[in-house]
Amino acid sequence: MARILGIETSCDETSASVLNGTGDDVTLESLVILSQDVHKVFGGVVPEIASRAHLTSIVPVVKKALSDAGADLDDVDAIAVTAAPGLIGALLVGVCYAKSLAFTRGIPVIGVHHMEGHLFATALEHPDAAPPFTGLLVSGGHTLLLDVEEWGRYRLLGATRDDAAGEAFDKVAKLLGLGYPGGPAIDRMAAAGNDRAILFPKTRLTHADRNQPHLPGRRDFSFSGLKTSVLRYVTTRRESLGLAAEAPLPTAEISDICASFQRVVVETLVERLFDAARYAGAQSVGIAGGVSANSRLRADARSRGESREIPVFVPSLALSTDNAAMIAAAGLRGLRAGQRSDWALSADASLKL
Ligand code: KG4
Ligand code: ZN
């Protein structure tokens, strides 16, 4: 048994969590997530503001996670921290704080890759979500399809060639005037819309041969064409309604656009995921990252899984978006496998998984 403190500061959430367990059998003792609302007025995350906000909140957030767990630092055996990828200044706050805490206590520090952390979110709540499985990681910065052969061994089956799925949600929300973060806003508006009101195009990438899914080949994504066609549609509608360039469209139209856009994104993700699972011969699939909070993605993936008789694992909403529990879970697994970072551990804004 080991108790591990997880710290996550890669973007605009300051989060800390305490886990206790062996790696397979884990108890989540506490999770604190402080979202930085300050970015809303800017319509997106401002990196320098994010770093400064992490600086002021990291100490109270870690203290709260420890006290919620009924523990203090003397009870902690190791510290896991997101070391890559993300906003460099934001990452550095977490990494420097984690290293100093660990150094003064004489306990190990373990640097965790943020996207590997997301993979562990599913396993935290579903003991059956263990490798091998096909994983879809969809966040604001990444869209990755992975063959998770075992923890720590990942084969890339596909990735986005341009915008990440979450980025597409955020950009479309921005052009509709829905604010940041865009994903939850589009999800909400789409609930009242007709998902076939506008037939936005689905990007087909030829090198993943859809007729021969048993053949090796990557299953990539592309969302920038879809985003451009939403932009064209919105511009044309504004012109025909005689509206100014940034003026909001009528609410019913926004709902239809959100539902139609969301349908294309979700269908693309679900098709590629199950196609990849079939290619990899996977017995189950896991979806994680901020976009896995999307209500339609969760529903569509589950019903596709039922019809294919493949279990689909998705984290609860709190563990879908950025949180330190997933970082602690990945760190605990690393600790058990004998991994340690040395005191030269630093942050890396763009390290690949
Ligand atoms: O994993 P995450 O919290 O942070 C990154 O690692 O990027 O993911 C954030 C992304 C944002 O793009 C946000 O708009 C998207 O996840 N997101 C959603 C939903 N909730 C968050 N996208 C679609 N539907 C949602 N309900
Ligand atoms: Zn994330």
mmCIF file of C-alpha atoms and ligand atoms in Angstrom:
data_model
loop_
_atom_site.group_PDB
_atom_site.id
_atom_site.type_symbol
_atom_site.label_atom_id
_atom_site.label_comp_id
_atom_site.label_asym_id
_atom_site.label_seq_id
_atom_site.Cartn_x
_atom_site.Cartn_y
_atom_site.Cartn_z
ATOM 1 C CA MET A 1 0.000 0.000 0.000
ATOM 2 C CA ALA A 2 1.183 3.490 -0.766
ATOM 3 C CA ARG A 3 -0.410 6.906 -0.371
ATOM 4 C CA ILE A 4 0.299 9.261 -3.252
ATOM 5 C CA LEU A 5 -0.369 12.963 -3.710
ATOM 6 C CA GLY A 6 -1.184 13.987 -7.293
ATOM 7 C CA ILE A 7 -0.773 17.525 -8.628
ATOM 8 C CA GLU A 8 -2.111 18.837 -11.957
ATOM 9 C CA THR A 9 -1.499 22.366 -13.270
ATOM 10 C CA SER A 10 -1.064 21.891 -17.028
ATOM 11 C CA CYS A 11 -3.780 24.313 -18.145
ATOM 12 C CA ASP A 12 -6.461 26.272 -16.283
ATOM 13 C CA GLU A 13 -7.323 23.903 -13.439
ATOM 14 C CA THR A 14 -5.293 23.777 -10.228
ATOM 15 C CA SER A 15 -5.925 20.317 -8.846
ATOM 16 C CA ALA A 16 -4.620 18.027 -6.105
ATOM 17 C CA SER A 17 -5.706 14.568 -5.063
ATOM 18 C CA VAL A 18 -4.760 11.850 -2.600
ATOM 19 C CA LEU A 19 -4.961 8.170 -3.548
ATOM 20 C CA ASN A 20 -4.180 5.170 -1.447
ATOM 21 C CA GLY A 21 -3.620 1.725 -2.842
ATOM 22 C CA THR A 22 -1.509 -0.813 -4.584
ATOM 23 C CA GLY A 23 -1.994 0.211 -8.209
ATOM 24 C CA ASP A 24 -4.784 -2.215 -9.085
ATOM 25 C CA ASP A 25 -6.823 -1.613 -5.985
ATOM 26 C CA VAL A 26 -7.034 2.108 -5.340
ATOM 27 C CA THR A 27 -9.063 4.289 -2.993
ATOM 28 C CA LEU A 28 -9.667 7.901 -3.988
ATOM 29 C CA GLU A 29 -9.275 9.707 -0.662
ATOM 30 C CA SER A 30 -9.703 13.255 -1.938
ATOM 31 C CA LEU A 31 -9.901 15.379 -5.059
ATOM 32 C CA VAL A 32 -9.850 19.175 -5.221
ATOM 33 C CA ILE A 33 -10.233 20.993 -8.563
ATOM 34 C CA LEU A 34 -10.074 24.776 -8.726
ATOM 35 C CA SER A 35 -11.095 26.071 -12.165
ATOM 36 C CA GLN A 36 -9.729 29.452 -13.162
ATOM 37 C CA ASP A 37 -12.813 31.429 -14.187
ATOM 38 C CA VAL A 38 -10.642 34.471 -14.845
ATOM 39 C CA HIS A 39 -10.082 33.379 -18.481
ATOM 40 C CA LYS A 40 -13.768 33.619 -19.429
ATOM 41 C CA VAL A 41 -13.628 37.348 -20.195
ATOM 42 C CA PHE A 42 -10.796 36.710 -22.668
ATOM 43 C CA GLY A 43 -12.627 33.915 -24.511
ATOM 44 C CA GLY A 44 -9.756 31.463 -23.963
ATOM 45 C CA VAL A 45 -6.920 30.568 -21.603
ATOM 46 C CA VAL A 46 -4.283 33.306 -21.218
ATOM 47 C CA PRO A 47 -1.071 31.385 -20.379
ATOM 48 C CA GLU A 48 0.587 34.015 -18.188
ATOM 49 C CA ILE A 49 -2.592 34.568 -16.172
ATOM 50 C CA ALA A 50 -2.920 30.789 -15.774
ATOM 51 C CA SER A 51 0.624 30.497 -14.339
ATOM 52 C CA ARG A 52 0.011 33.306 -11.857
ATOM 53 C CA ALA A 53 -3.322 31.836 -10.766
ATOM 54 C CA HIS A 54 -1.657 28.434 -10.200
ATOM 55 C CA LEU A 55 0.970 30.168 -8.046
ATOM 56 C CA THR A 56 -1.630 31.655 -5.736
ATOM 57 C CA SER A 57 -3.810 28.553 -5.491
ATOM 58 C CA ILE A 58 -1.395 25.607 -5.443
ATOM 59 C CA VAL A 59 -0.664 25.734 -1.689
ATOM 60 C CA PRO A 60 -4.296 25.971 -0.473
ATOM 61 C CA VAL A 61 -5.445 23.387 -3.036
ATOM 62 C CA VAL A 62 -2.823 20.849 -1.896
ATOM 63 C CA LYS A 63 -3.584 21.589 1.787
ATOM 64 C CA LYS A 64 -7.301 21.037 1.178
ATOM 65 C CA ALA A 65 -6.681 17.745 -0.654
ATOM 66 C CA LEU A 66 -4.572 16.521 2.277
ATOM 67 C CA SER A 67 -7.074 17.593 4.926
ATOM 68 C CA ASP A 68 -10.026 16.109 2.976
ATOM 69 C CA ALA A 69 -8.073 12.838 2.946
ATOM 70 C CA GLY A 70 -7.495 13.117 6.703
ATOM 71 C CA ALA A 71 -3.761 13.046 6.017
ATOM 72 C CA ASP A 72 -0.766 15.303 6.254
ATOM 73 C CA LEU A 73 2.483 15.302 4.321
ATOM 74 C CA ASP A 74 4.051 12.787 6.715
ATOM 75 C CA ASP A 75 1.481 10.233 5.512
ATOM 76 C CA VAL A 76 2.404 10.688 1.845
ATOM 77 C CA ASP A 77 4.792 8.167 0.260
ATOM 78 C CA ALA A 78 5.272 9.818 -3.137
ATOM 79 C CA ILE A 79 4.181 12.789 -5.228
ATOM 80 C CA ALA A 80 3.016 12.539 -8.845
ATOM 81 C CA VAL A 81 2.884 15.662 -10.963
ATOM 82 C CA THR A 82 1.933 16.500 -14.535
ATOM 83 C CA ALA A 83 5.242 17.321 -16.224
ATOM 84 C CA ALA A 84 4.079 17.422 -19.875
ATOM 85 C CA PRO A 85 2.456 18.490 -22.171
ATOM 86 C CA GLY A 86 0.673 21.778 -21.491
ATOM 87 C CA LEU A 87 1.332 25.469 -20.916
ATOM 88 C CA ILE A 88 4.969 25.703 -19.945
ATOM 89 C CA GLY A 89 4.586 28.282 -17.167
ATOM 90 C CA ALA A 90 1.562 26.486 -15.724
ATOM 91 C CA LEU A 91 3.347 23.105 -15.763
ATOM 92 C CA LEU A 92 6.419 24.607 -14.083
ATOM 93 C CA VAL A 93 4.396 25.766 -11.090
ATOM 94 C CA GLY A 94 3.233 22.205 -10.399
ATOM 95 C CA VAL A 95 6.587 20.592 -11.147
ATOM 96 C CA CYS A 96 8.607 23.008 -8.973
ATOM 97 C CA TYR A 97 6.159 22.760 -6.094
ATOM 98 C CA ALA A 98 5.998 18.952 -6.271
ATOM 99 C CA LYS A 99 9.783 18.652 -6.411
ATOM 100 C CA SER A 100 10.325 20.948 -3.433
ATOM 101 C CA LEU A 101 7.730 19.131 -1.323
ATOM 102 C CA ALA A 102 9.191 15.740 -2.239
ATOM 103 C CA PHE A 103 12.780 16.890 -1.709
ATOM 104 C CA THR A 104 12.115 18.284 1.758
ATOM 105 C CA ARG A 105 10.258 15.098 2.768
ATOM 106 C CA GLY A 106 12.768 12.741 1.170
ATOM 107 C CA ILE A 107 10.097 10.986 -0.868
ATOM 108 C CA PRO A 108 10.053 10.219 -4.608
ATOM 109 C CA VAL A 109 8.566 12.510 -7.220
ATOM 110 C CA ILE A 110 7.141 11.037 -10.425
ATOM 111 C CA GLY A 111 6.570 13.143 -13.531
ATOM 112 C CA VAL A 112 3.433 12.067 -15.414
ATOM 113 C CA HIS A 113 2.410 12.685 -19.020
ATOM 114 C CA HIS A 114 -0.940 14.483 -18.951
ATOM 115 C CA MET A 115 -2.502 12.320 -21.681
ATOM 116 C CA GLU A 116 -1.362 9.118 -19.983
ATOM 117 C CA GLY A 117 -3.058 10.527 -16.887
ATOM 118 C CA HIS A 118 -6.346 10.820 -18.808
ATOM 119 C CA LEU A 119 -6.066 7.125 -19.740
ATOM 120 C CA PHE A 120 -5.955 6.241 -16.036
ATOM 121 C CA ALA A 121 -9.151 8.192 -15.251
ATOM 122 C CA THR A 122 -11.271 5.324 -16.558
ATOM 123 C CA ALA A 123 -9.357 2.681 -14.620
ATOM 124 C CA LEU A 124 -9.824 4.612 -11.371
ATOM 125 C CA GLU A 125 -13.559 4.029 -11.411
ATOM 126 C CA HIS A 126 -13.893 0.834 -13.429
ATOM 127 C CA PRO A 127 -11.617 -1.988 -12.260
ATOM 128 C CA ASP A 128 -12.410 -3.827 -15.531
ATOM 129 C CA ALA A 129 -11.008 -0.963 -17.632
ATOM 130 C CA ALA A 130 -7.605 -2.610 -17.688
ATOM 131 C CA PRO A 131 -5.384 -3.196 -20.736
ATOM 132 C CA PRO A 132 -5.549 -4.399 -23.391
ATOM 133 C CA PHE A 133 -8.131 -1.954 -24.748
ATOM 134 C CA THR A 134 -8.489 0.653 -27.468
ATOM 135 C CA GLY A 135 -8.339 4.172 -26.028
ATOM 136 C CA LEU A 136 -9.709 7.399 -27.442
ATOM 137 C CA LEU A 137 -8.199 10.494 -25.813
ATOM 138 C CA VAL A 138 -10.034 13.674 -26.711
ATOM 139 C CA SER A 139 -9.028 16.928 -25.050
ATOM 140 C CA GLY A 140 -8.506 20.580 -25.879
ATOM 141 C CA GLY A 141 -5.063 19.900 -27.318
ATOM 142 C CA HIS A 142 -5.092 16.254 -28.415
ATOM 143 C CA THR A 143 -7.112 13.659 -30.285
ATOM 144 C CA LEU A 144 -5.406 10.277 -29.987
ATOM 145 C CA LEU A 145 -6.459 6.735 -30.794
ATOM 146 C CA LEU A 146 -4.294 4.253 -28.923
ATOM 147 C CA ASP A 147 -3.889 0.547 -28.665
ATOM 148 C CA VAL A 148 -3.264 0.227 -24.917
ATOM 149 C CA GLU A 149 -1.379 -3.060 -24.875
ATOM 150 C CA GLU A 150 -0.458 -2.676 -21.227
ATOM 151 C CA TRP A 151 0.007 0.298 -18.907
ATOM 152 C CA GLY A 152 3.037 2.179 -20.205
ATOM 153 C CA ARG A 153 2.930 0.506 -23.661
ATOM 154 C CA TYR A 154 0.845 2.453 -26.145
ATOM 155 C CA ARG A 155 0.664 2.077 -29.912
ATOM 156 C CA LEU A 156 -0.603 5.093 -31.815
ATOM 157 C CA LEU A 157 -3.474 4.117 -34.122
ATOM 158 C CA GLY A 158 -4.538 7.600 -35.121
ATOM 159 C CA ALA A 159 -4.348 11.297 -34.303
ATOM 160 C CA THR A 160 -5.710 14.572 -35.543
ATOM 161 C CA ARG A 161 -3.990 16.169 -38.490
ATOM 162 C CA ASP A 162 -5.085 19.658 -37.499
ATOM 163 C CA ASP A 163 -7.460 20.788 -34.733
ATOM 164 C CA ALA A 164 -8.057 18.636 -31.664
ATOM 165 C CA ALA A 165 -11.686 17.659 -31.039
ATOM 166 C CA GLY A 166 -11.978 19.964 -28.010
ATOM 167 C CA GLU A 167 -10.338 22.777 -29.938
ATOM 168 C CA ALA A 168 -13.002 22.416 -32.664
ATOM 169 C CA PHE A 169 -15.735 22.679 -30.001
ATOM 170 C CA ASP A 170 -14.050 25.758 -28.520
ATOM 171 C CA LYS A 171 -13.572 27.506 -31.874
ATOM 172 C CA VAL A 172 -17.132 26.838 -33.078
ATOM 173 C CA ALA A 173 -18.515 28.026 -29.725
ATOM 174 C CA LYS A 174 -16.467 31.200 -30.037
ATOM 175 C CA LEU A 175 -17.774 32.023 -33.493
ATOM 176 C CA LEU A 176 -21.339 31.426 -32.264
ATOM 177 C CA GLY A 177 -20.700 33.772 -29.327
ATOM 178 C CA LEU A 178 -21.095 31.015 -26.716
ATOM 179 C CA GLY A 179 -17.938 31.816 -24.738
ATOM 180 C CA TYR A 180 -15.224 29.622 -23.257
ATOM 181 C CA PRO A 181 -14.970 26.700 -22.666
ATOM 182 C CA GLY A 182 -16.952 25.880 -25.752
ATOM 183 C CA GLY A 183 -17.593 22.166 -25.323
ATOM 184 C CA PRO A 184 -20.056 22.333 -22.424
ATOM 185 C CA ALA A 185 -21.869 25.310 -24.052
ATOM 186 C CA ILE A 186 -22.317 23.469 -27.366
ATOM 187 C CA ASP A 187 -23.389 20.313 -25.533
ATOM 188 C CA ARG A 188 -26.117 22.312 -23.719
ATOM 189 C CA MET A 189 -27.341 24.199 -26.798
ATOM 190 C CA ALA A 190 -27.341 21.041 -28.935
ATOM 191 C CA ALA A 191 -29.860 19.382 -26.616
ATOM 192 C CA ALA A 192 -32.605 21.649 -28.001
ATOM 193 C CA GLY A 193 -31.488 21.469 -31.642
ATOM 194 C CA ASN A 194 -32.138 19.334 -34.716
ATOM 195 C CA ASP A 195 -28.941 17.406 -35.453
ATOM 196 C CA ARG A 196 -29.833 17.084 -39.147
ATOM 197 C CA ALA A 197 -30.867 20.683 -39.730
ATOM 198 C CA ILE A 198 -27.564 21.414 -41.471
ATOM 199 C CA LEU A 199 -25.541 18.730 -43.211
ATOM 200 C CA PHE A 200 -21.971 19.719 -42.403
ATOM 201 C CA PRO A 201 -19.338 17.625 -44.208
ATOM 202 C CA LYS A 202 -17.531 14.707 -42.648
ATOM 203 C CA THR A 203 -13.842 14.545 -43.511
ATOM 204 C CA ARG A 204 -12.798 11.249 -45.033
ATOM 205 C CA LEU A 205 -9.120 10.420 -44.971
ATOM 206 C CA THR A 206 -8.256 7.992 -47.672
ATOM 207 C CA HIS A 207 -5.261 6.207 -46.217
ATOM 208 C CA ALA A 208 -7.355 4.571 -43.486
ATOM 209 C CA ASP A 209 -9.119 2.187 -45.848
ATOM 210 C CA ARG A 210 -12.668 1.975 -44.586
ATOM 211 C CA ASN A 211 -13.458 -1.032 -46.752
ATOM 212 C CA GLN A 212 -10.550 -3.041 -45.436
ATOM 213 C CA PRO A 213 -10.316 -2.268 -41.733
ATOM 214 C CA HIS A 214 -8.268 -5.385 -41.097
ATOM 215 C CA LEU A 215 -5.357 -3.855 -43.019
ATOM 216 C CA PRO A 216 -2.803 -1.925 -41.005
ATOM 217 C CA GLY A 217 -3.245 1.794 -41.379
ATOM 218 C CA ARG A 218 -3.704 4.814 -39.243
ATOM 219 C CA ARG A 219 -7.103 6.202 -38.526
ATOM 220 C CA ASP A 220 -6.548 9.918 -38.446
ATOM 221 C CA PHE A 221 -8.920 12.778 -37.764
ATOM 222 C CA SER A 222 -9.322 16.226 -39.255
ATOM 223 C CA PHE A 223 -11.674 18.842 -37.849
ATOM 224 C CA SER A 224 -10.513 22.081 -39.450
ATOM 225 C CA GLY A 225 -12.643 21.603 -42.613
ATOM 226 C CA LEU A 226 -15.737 21.121 -40.466
ATOM 227 C CA LYS A 227 -14.908 24.245 -38.458
ATOM 228 C CA THR A 228 -14.495 26.247 -41.703
ATOM 229 C CA SER A 229 -17.820 25.056 -43.055
ATOM 230 C CA VAL A 230 -19.567 26.085 -39.815
ATOM 231 C CA LEU A 231 -17.893 29.496 -40.182
ATOM 232 C CA ARG A 232 -19.113 29.812 -43.793
ATOM 233 C CA TYR A 233 -22.618 28.778 -42.817
ATOM 234 C CA VAL A 234 -22.775 31.267 -39.935
ATOM 235 C CA THR A 235 -21.421 34.097 -42.107
ATOM 236 C CA THR A 236 -23.985 33.399 -44.837
ATOM 237 C CA ARG A 237 -26.857 33.246 -42.329
ATOM 238 C CA ARG A 238 -25.785 36.550 -40.751
ATOM 239 C CA GLU A 239 -25.703 38.160 -44.184
ATOM 240 C CA SER A 240 -29.113 36.890 -45.170
ATOM 241 C CA LEU A 241 -30.623 38.010 -41.851
ATOM 242 C CA GLY A 242 -28.934 41.409 -42.237
ATOM 243 C CA LEU A 243 -26.947 40.957 -39.000
ATOM 244 C CA ALA A 244 -23.597 42.544 -38.143
ATOM 245 C CA ALA A 245 -20.416 40.427 -38.340
ATOM 246 C CA GLU A 246 -20.288 39.391 -34.674
ATOM 247 C CA ALA A 247 -24.034 39.506 -33.948
ATOM 248 C CA PRO A 248 -25.640 36.389 -32.448
ATOM 249 C CA LEU A 249 -27.961 34.312 -34.627
ATOM 250 C CA PRO A 250 -31.442 33.470 -33.280
ATOM 251 C CA THR A 251 -31.221 30.947 -30.422
ATOM 252 C CA ALA A 252 -33.112 28.212 -32.299
ATOM 253 C CA GLU A 253 -30.613 28.463 -35.155
ATOM 254 C CA ILE A 254 -27.665 28.295 -32.777
ATOM 255 C CA SER A 255 -29.127 25.137 -31.270
ATOM 256 C CA ASP A 256 -29.499 23.560 -34.715
ATOM 257 C CA ILE A 257 -25.918 24.486 -35.648
ATOM 258 C CA CYS A 258 -24.596 23.065 -32.355
ATOM 259 C CA ALA A 259 -26.555 19.821 -32.731
ATOM 260 C CA SER A 260 -25.524 19.383 -36.386
ATOM 261 C CA PHE A 261 -21.848 20.141 -35.667
ATOM 262 C CA GLN A 262 -21.794 17.905 -32.594
ATOM 263 C CA ARG A 263 -23.343 15.014 -34.547
ATOM 264 C CA VAL A 264 -20.557 15.123 -37.145
ATOM 265 C CA VAL A 265 -17.780 15.275 -34.528
ATOM 266 C CA VAL A 266 -19.259 12.490 -32.421
ATOM 267 C CA GLU A 267 -20.038 10.215 -35.381
ATOM 268 C CA THR A 268 -16.467 10.670 -36.633
ATOM 269 C CA LEU A 269 -14.971 9.855 -33.227
ATOM 270 C CA VAL A 270 -17.212 6.842 -32.610
ATOM 271 C CA GLU A 271 -16.729 5.395 -36.112
ATOM 272 C CA ARG A 272 -12.936 5.657 -35.944
ATOM 273 C CA LEU A 273 -12.805 4.338 -32.383
ATOM 274 C CA PHE A 274 -14.785 1.181 -33.130
ATOM 275 C CA ASP A 275 -13.030 0.720 -36.430
ATOM 276 C CA ALA A 276 -9.677 0.875 -34.597
ATOM 277 C CA ALA A 277 -10.952 -1.478 -31.881
ATOM 278 C CA ARG A 278 -11.886 -4.018 -34.530
ATOM 279 C CA TYR A 279 -8.485 -3.663 -36.186
ATOM 280 C CA ALA A 280 -6.712 -4.116 -32.845
ATOM 281 C CA GLY A 281 -9.005 -6.980 -31.820
ATOM 282 C CA ALA A 282 -9.814 -5.080 -28.612
ATOM 283 C CA GLN A 283 -12.097 -6.578 -25.995
ATOM 284 C CA SER A 284 -13.112 -3.158 -24.678
ATOM 285 C CA VAL A 285 -12.752 0.542 -25.411
ATOM 286 C CA GLY A 286 -12.041 3.505 -23.125
ATOM 287 C CA ILE A 287 -12.753 7.174 -23.787
ATOM 288 C CA ALA A 288 -11.204 9.978 -21.737
ATOM 289 C CA GLY A 289 -10.160 13.639 -21.869
ATOM 290 C CA GLY A 290 -12.379 16.725 -21.577
ATOM 291 C CA VAL A 291 -14.497 15.914 -24.649
ATOM 292 C CA SER A 292 -15.461 12.561 -23.086
ATOM 293 C CA ALA A 293 -17.779 14.690 -20.902
ATOM 294 C CA ASN A 294 -19.889 15.264 -24.030
ATOM 295 C CA SER A 295 -23.342 13.806 -23.483
ATOM 296 C CA ARG A 296 -23.827 12.685 -27.078
ATOM 297 C CA LEU A 297 -20.387 11.086 -27.306
ATOM 298 C CA ARG A 298 -21.076 9.122 -24.119
ATOM 299 C CA ALA A 299 -24.521 8.006 -25.290
ATOM 300 C CA ASP A 300 -23.507 7.138 -28.869
ATOM 301 C CA ALA A 301 -20.373 5.251 -27.786
ATOM 302 C CA ARG A 302 -22.344 3.254 -25.234
ATOM 303 C CA SER A 303 -25.030 2.264 -27.705
ATOM 304 C CA ARG A 304 -22.441 1.345 -30.361
ATOM 305 C CA GLY A 305 -20.653 -0.733 -27.719
ATOM 306 C CA GLU A 306 -23.890 -2.525 -26.846
ATOM 307 C CA SER A 307 -24.606 -3.387 -30.454
ATOM 308 C CA ARG A 308 -21.023 -4.620 -30.973
ATOM 309 C CA GLU A 309 -20.951 -6.308 -27.558
ATOM 310 C CA ILE A 310 -17.835 -4.394 -26.570
ATOM 311 C CA PRO A 311 -17.770 -2.772 -23.093
ATOM 312 C CA VAL A 312 -17.269 1.000 -23.219
ATOM 313 C CA PHE A 313 -15.549 2.689 -20.272
ATOM 314 C CA VAL A 314 -15.946 6.422 -19.736
ATOM 315 C CA PRO A 315 -14.935 8.325 -16.562
ATOM 316 C CA SER A 316 -17.517 10.151 -14.460
ATOM 317 C CA LEU A 317 -17.872 13.821 -15.414
ATOM 318 C CA ALA A 318 -15.503 15.039 -12.660
ATOM 319 C CA LEU A 319 -12.747 12.741 -13.926
ATOM 320 C CA SER A 320 -13.331 13.409 -17.645
ATOM 321 C CA THR A 321 -11.890 16.910 -17.573
ATOM 322 C CA ASP A 322 -8.519 17.807 -16.038
ATOM 323 C CA ASN A 323 -8.016 16.543 -12.496
ATOM 324 C CA ALA A 324 -5.184 15.385 -10.250
ATOM 325 C CA ALA A 325 -6.713 11.999 -9.350
ATOM 326 C CA MET A 326 -5.824 10.615 -12.792
ATOM 327 C CA ILE A 327 -2.268 11.940 -12.393
ATOM 328 C CA ALA A 328 -1.976 10.291 -8.981
ATOM 329 C CA ALA A 329 -3.329 7.016 -10.446
ATOM 330 C CA ALA A 330 -0.748 7.034 -13.247
ATOM 331 C CA GLY A 331 1.950 7.940 -10.696
ATOM 332 C CA LEU A 332 0.952 5.095 -8.405
ATOM 333 C CA ARG A 333 1.260 2.635 -11.259
ATOM 334 C CA GLY A 334 4.688 4.072 -12.105
ATOM 335 C CA LEU A 335 5.787 3.904 -8.465
ATOM 336 C CA ARG A 336 4.817 0.245 -8.306
ATOM 337 C CA ALA A 337 6.803 -0.385 -11.497
ATOM 338 C CA GLY A 338 9.866 1.199 -9.851
ATOM 339 C CA GLN A 339 9.763 4.476 -11.769
ATOM 340 C CA ARG A 340 11.137 7.624 -10.158
ATOM 341 C CA SER A 341 11.968 11.002 -11.655
ATOM 342 C CA ASP A 342 15.236 12.591 -10.623
ATOM 343 C CA TRP A 343 15.550 16.102 -9.201
ATOM 344 C CA ALA A 344 16.335 17.407 -12.703
ATOM 345 C CA LEU A 345 12.685 16.731 -13.645
ATOM 346 C CA SER A 346 11.413 19.687 -15.647
ATOM 347 C CA ALA A 347 8.332 20.630 -17.613
ATOM 348 C CA ASP A 348 7.951 19.983 -21.337
ATOM 349 C CA ALA A 349 5.218 21.838 -23.244
ATOM 350 C CA SER A 350 4.921 19.397 -26.130
ATOM 351 C CA LEU A 351 6.269 15.958 -25.202
ATOM 352 C CA LYS A 352 4.625 13.145 -27.204
ATOM 353 C CA LEU A 353 3.046 10.205 -25.407
HETATM 354 O O1 KG4 B 1 -8.850 17.398 -20.893
HETATM 355 P P1 KG4 B 1 -9.329 18.781 -20.761
HETATM 356 O O2 KG4 B 1 -10.098 19.153 -19.516
HETATM 357 O O3 KG4 B 1 -8.123 19.798 -20.879
HETATM 358 C C1 KG4 B 1 -7.081 19.543 -21.812
HETATM 359 O O4 KG4 B 1 -6.241 18.662 -21.523
HETATM 360 O O5 KG4 B 1 -7.148 20.189 -22.878
HETATM 361 O O6 KG4 B 1 -10.214 19.100 -22.046
HETATM 362 C C2 KG4 B 1 -10.747 20.377 -22.269
HETATM 363 C C3 KG4 B 1 -11.559 20.334 -23.541
HETATM 364 C C4 KG4 B 1 -12.032 21.719 -23.972
HETATM 365 O O7 KG4 B 1 -11.761 21.874 -25.341
HETATM 366 C C5 KG4 B 1 -13.521 21.672 -23.691
HETATM 367 O O8 KG4 B 1 -14.293 22.492 -24.562
HETATM 368 C C6 KG4 B 1 -13.826 20.199 -23.906
HETATM 369 O O9 KG4 B 1 -12.745 19.539 -23.341
HETATM 370 N N1 KG4 B 1 -15.075 19.782 -23.252
HETATM 371 C C7 KG4 B 1 -16.160 19.347 -23.929
HETATM 372 C C8 KG4 B 1 -17.168 19.123 -22.962
HETATM 373 N N2 KG4 B 1 -16.659 19.426 -21.722
HETATM 374 C C9 KG4 B 1 -15.365 19.819 -21.930
HETATM 375 N N3 KG4 B 1 -16.356 19.130 -25.236
HETATM 376 C C10 KG4 B 1 -17.558 18.696 -25.618
HETATM 377 N N4 KG4 B 1 -18.591 18.487 -24.765
HETATM 378 C C11 KG4 B 1 -18.440 18.677 -23.436
HETATM 379 N N5 KG4 B 1 -19.462 18.457 -22.599
HETATM 380 ZN ZN ZN B 2 -6.601 17.208 -20.235
#
